[in-house]
Amino acid sequence: MTPDHGHEDWARAAFARSRAAYPSSQAPVGRILTAARARRKRRRVAAVASAACVLGLGLAVPLLKPAPGAVDPARRPSPAASSPLTPTPDTVGVRVAEGTTGGHRWSVALEFHRTLPKGYTPPTLPDGTTAPGTSLLCQRMYIGGVRIDHQGGPWADCQPVTGTRDPQAVGGTGLWGLHDKGLSGSRLMVATPEADVAYGVVTLSDGTRMKATTATVPGTGYRAWATAVPDGQTITAVDQYDTHHHRLGHDANWR
């Protein structure tokens, strides 16, 4: 049978029009990043097995309920440990909080790199693309002079961000520790709240209420508050307030 070239040409043209009318969609990078950050929002913990040998025993004495006249932990001198890297002129940071728990000094800081540092490689997303971002935001946490997640390298607990006010870097809350996946020993509760949050209050199982004030990296919209949770204690509630002491959020899912 002789091919019907006219019909073949018509079908080819129709296919071309259909393909042009429905172009391939781009990878949903924003949604992928948002989902990934949402998954790690709650109960974010870090396991550092070798650090258990450093801290060992002696973490069971809760020191976060100050006796009358005790020195405010936020006013104590900073721990000797600092960022594992020497800051550059493109780096700015803020000490979020510090204190003592279980006989060990602890501290939390935010570190913002205006450009992606040399040696840093952005993570790969599930769809095979590279996580977008022109800057880097790092959360530096120490207990007893040991940086949490140090085994992950100098860029552990860092995330790429776009500029100084990336909304995808806001809204997380995590519980971090040095061993046993952060479920025992002294741990750090760190929140990266919305702009209207002035402070957080963490209520423990023994009734202790710990207030933590929000600190902001100068010249940016990146902020955090932090406090320590003693060994043997669990969190019963996390509340956040504005400058007028109005409660903005209540989370009781930390048992």
Coordinates of C-alpha atoms in Angstrom, one line a residue:
M1 CA 0.0 0.0 0.0
T2 CA 1.3 3.5 -0.9
P3 CA 2.0 5.6 2.2
D4 CA -0.4 8.5 2.7
H5 CA 2.3 11.3 3.0
G6 CA -0.4 14.0 3.5
H7 CA -1.8 12.2 6.5
E8 CA 1.7 11.6 7.9
D9 CA 2.6 15.3 7.5
W10 CA -0.6 16.4 9.2
A11 CA 0.0 14.0 12.2
R12 CA 3.6 15.3 12.6
A13 CA 2.4 18.9 12.6
A14 CA -0.3 18.1 15.2
F15 CA 2.2 16.5 17.5
A16 CA 4.5 19.5 17.2
R17 CA 1.7 21.9 18.2
S18 CA 0.7 19.7 21.1
R19 CA 4.3 19.6 22.4
A20 CA 4.6 23.4 22.1
A21 CA 1.4 24.0 24.0
Y22 CA 2.6 21.9 27.0
P23 CA 6.3 22.7 27.7
S24 CA 8.2 20.6 30.2
S25 CA 7.9 21.9 33.7
Q26 CA 11.0 22.9 35.7
A27 CA 12.1 20.9 38.7
P28 CA 10.1 22.0 41.8
V29 CA 13.3 23.1 43.7
G30 CA 11.5 25.4 46.1
R31 CA 8.9 22.8 47.1
I32 CA 11.7 20.1 47.5
L33 CA 13.7 22.4 49.8
T34 CA 10.6 23.4 51.8
A35 CA 9.6 19.8 52.3
A36 CA 13.1 18.8 53.3
R37 CA 13.3 21.6 55.9
A38 CA 9.9 20.8 57.2
R39 CA 10.9 17.2 57.8
R40 CA 13.8 18.2 59.9
K41 CA 11.9 20.9 61.7
R42 CA 11.0 18.7 64.7
R43 CA 13.2 16.7 66.9
R44 CA 16.3 17.5 64.8
V45 CA 19.1 15.7 66.6
A46 CA 22.7 14.9 65.8
A47 CA 24.7 11.7 66.7
V48 CA 28.4 12.1 67.3
A49 CA 29.6 8.7 68.6
S50 CA 33.1 9.7 69.5
A51 CA 31.9 12.7 71.5
A52 CA 30.3 10.3 74.0
C53 CA 33.8 9.4 75.1
V54 CA 34.7 13.0 75.6
L55 CA 31.7 13.8 77.8
G56 CA 31.2 10.3 79.3
L57 CA 29.5 10.5 82.6
G58 CA 28.6 13.4 84.8
L59 CA 25.8 14.9 82.7
A60 CA 23.0 14.1 85.1
V61 CA 23.3 17.2 87.3
P62 CA 20.8 19.8 86.0
L63 CA 22.3 23.3 86.5
L64 CA 19.8 25.3 84.5
K65 CA 17.5 26.2 87.4
P66 CA 19.5 29.0 89.0
A67 CA 19.6 29.4 92.7
P68 CA 18.7 32.9 94.1
G69 CA 21.5 35.3 93.3
A70 CA 23.0 33.0 90.7
V71 CA 24.8 34.5 87.7
D72 CA 22.6 34.6 84.6
P73 CA 24.2 32.0 82.2
A74 CA 23.8 34.5 79.3
R75 CA 26.2 36.9 81.2
R76 CA 28.9 34.3 81.8
P77 CA 32.2 34.5 79.7
S78 CA 32.0 32.8 76.3
P79 CA 33.4 29.2 76.0
A80 CA 36.9 28.8 74.6
A81 CA 35.6 26.9 71.6
S82 CA 34.6 28.9 68.6
S83 CA 34.0 28.4 64.9
P84 CA 36.2 25.8 63.3
L85 CA 37.1 28.2 60.6
T86 CA 38.7 31.6 60.6
P87 CA 36.1 34.2 59.8
T88 CA 36.6 36.3 56.6
P89 CA 35.4 39.9 55.9
D90 CA 32.4 38.3 54.2
T91 CA 31.4 36.5 57.4
V92 CA 29.2 38.0 60.1
G93 CA 27.7 36.2 63.1
V94 CA 26.0 36.5 66.5
R95 CA 26.4 34.6 69.8
V96 CA 22.8 33.4 70.4
A97 CA 23.2 32.0 73.9
E98 CA 25.6 30.3 76.2
G99 CA 25.8 28.8 79.7
T100 CA 26.6 25.8 81.7
T101 CA 24.8 22.4 82.0
G102 CA 25.9 19.2 83.7
G103 CA 29.2 20.8 84.5
H104 CA 30.0 21.6 80.8
R105 CA 30.0 24.9 79.0
W106 CA 27.7 25.2 76.0
S107 CA 27.1 27.9 73.4
V108 CA 25.1 28.5 70.2
A109 CA 26.0 30.9 67.4
L110 CA 24.7 31.8 64.0
E111 CA 27.3 32.4 61.3
F112 CA 26.4 34.0 57.9
H113 CA 28.7 33.9 54.9
R114 CA 27.7 36.5 52.3
T115 CA 29.2 34.3 49.5
L116 CA 29.6 30.6 49.4
P117 CA 32.9 29.8 51.1
K118 CA 35.8 28.2 49.3
G119 CA 35.6 24.5 49.7
Y120 CA 31.9 24.3 50.3
T121 CA 29.9 22.1 48.0
P122 CA 26.1 22.7 47.9
P123 CA 24.1 19.5 48.6
T124 CA 22.3 17.6 45.8
L125 CA 18.5 17.5 45.9
P126 CA 16.5 14.3 45.3
D127 CA 15.9 15.3 41.7
G128 CA 19.6 15.4 41.0
T129 CA 19.8 19.2 40.9
T130 CA 22.0 21.4 43.2
A131 CA 20.4 23.2 46.1
P132 CA 20.1 26.9 45.2
G133 CA 21.8 29.6 47.2
T134 CA 24.3 32.4 46.9
S135 CA 25.2 32.6 50.7
L136 CA 25.6 30.2 53.6
L137 CA 24.0 30.1 57.0
C138 CA 25.7 28.0 59.7
Q139 CA 24.5 27.0 63.2
R140 CA 27.5 26.5 65.5
M141 CA 26.7 24.5 68.6
Y142 CA 29.1 23.4 71.3
I143 CA 28.9 21.3 74.5
G144 CA 32.0 20.9 76.6
G145 CA 34.2 22.4 73.9
V146 CA 33.0 19.8 71.3
R147 CA 31.1 21.1 68.3
I148 CA 28.0 19.2 67.6
D149 CA 28.1 17.4 64.2
H150 CA 31.9 18.1 63.9
Q151 CA 32.4 14.7 62.3
G152 CA 30.4 15.9 59.3
G153 CA 33.2 18.4 58.5
P154 CA 33.5 22.2 58.7
W155 CA 30.2 22.8 56.9
A156 CA 28.0 20.5 59.0
D157 CA 24.8 22.2 60.2
C158 CA 25.1 24.8 57.4
Q159 CA 22.5 25.5 54.7
P160 CA 22.7 27.5 51.4
V161 CA 20.5 30.6 51.4
T162 CA 19.8 33.3 48.9
G163 CA 20.8 36.7 50.3
T164 CA 20.3 38.1 53.8
R165 CA 16.6 37.3 54.2
D166 CA 15.8 33.9 52.7
P167 CA 12.3 32.9 54.2
Q168 CA 13.2 29.2 53.7
A169 CA 15.7 29.5 56.6
V170 CA 13.1 30.6 59.1
G171 CA 10.7 28.5 61.2
G172 CA 12.7 25.5 62.4
T173 CA 13.0 24.1 65.9
G174 CA 15.4 21.3 66.8
L175 CA 16.9 19.4 69.7
W176 CA 20.6 18.7 69.3
G177 CA 23.0 16.4 71.3
L178 CA 26.4 14.9 71.2
H179 CA 25.5 11.2 71.5
D180 CA 22.7 8.7 71.5
K181 CA 21.1 10.7 68.6
G182 CA 20.5 13.6 71.0
L183 CA 18.0 11.7 73.1
S184 CA 20.1 11.6 76.2
G185 CA 22.8 13.6 77.9
S186 CA 22.9 17.4 77.8
R187 CA 21.1 18.7 74.7
L188 CA 20.5 22.1 73.1
M189 CA 17.1 23.4 72.0
V190 CA 17.6 25.8 69.1
A191 CA 14.8 27.7 67.2
T192 CA 15.0 29.9 64.2
P193 CA 11.8 31.8 64.7
E194 CA 9.8 34.3 62.6
A195 CA 10.6 38.0 62.9
D196 CA 7.9 38.8 65.5
V197 CA 9.2 36.3 68.0
A198 CA 11.1 38.0 70.8
Y199 CA 11.8 35.0 73.0
G200 CA 10.9 31.4 73.7
V201 CA 10.1 29.6 76.9
V202 CA 10.9 25.9 77.3
T203 CA 9.1 24.0 80.0
L204 CA 10.7 20.8 81.4
S205 CA 9.2 17.7 82.9
D206 CA 10.2 18.9 86.4
G207 CA 8.3 22.2 86.0
T208 CA 11.4 24.3 85.2
R209 CA 10.7 27.1 82.7
M210 CA 13.6 28.5 80.8
K211 CA 13.4 31.7 78.9
A212 CA 15.6 32.2 75.8
T213 CA 15.9 35.6 74.0
T214 CA 16.1 35.9 70.2
A215 CA 19.3 37.1 68.7
T216 CA 19.7 38.3 65.1
V217 CA 22.7 38.3 62.8
P218 CA 23.5 42.0 62.1
G219 CA 22.3 43.2 58.8
T220 CA 20.2 40.1 58.1
G221 CA 16.9 38.5 58.8
Y222 CA 18.4 35.4 60.3
R223 CA 17.7 34.9 64.0
A224 CA 17.6 32.2 66.7
W225 CA 17.1 31.5 70.3
A226 CA 18.6 28.7 72.3
T227 CA 18.7 27.0 75.7
A228 CA 20.1 23.8 77.1
V229 CA 18.2 20.8 78.3
P230 CA 19.8 18.8 81.2
D231 CA 20.4 15.1 81.1
G232 CA 17.4 13.2 82.5
Q233 CA 14.9 16.0 81.6
T234 CA 12.3 16.0 78.9
I235 CA 10.5 18.9 77.2
T236 CA 6.8 19.2 77.9
A237 CA 6.1 22.5 76.0
V238 CA 7.8 25.1 73.9
D239 CA 6.1 28.6 73.7
Q240 CA 7.1 31.6 71.8
Y241 CA 6.2 35.3 72.5
D242 CA 6.4 38.7 71.0
T243 CA 7.8 41.9 72.6
H244 CA 4.5 42.5 74.3
H245 CA 4.5 39.0 75.9
H246 CA 1.7 37.8 73.7
R247 CA 2.0 34.1 73.1
L248 CA 2.5 33.4 69.4
G249 CA 2.8 29.6 69.4
H250 CA 2.5 26.6 71.7
D251 CA 4.1 23.2 70.9
A252 CA 3.6 20.3 73.2
N253 CA 4.9 17.6 70.9
W254 CA 8.3 17.2 72.4
R255 CA 7.5 14.4 74.9

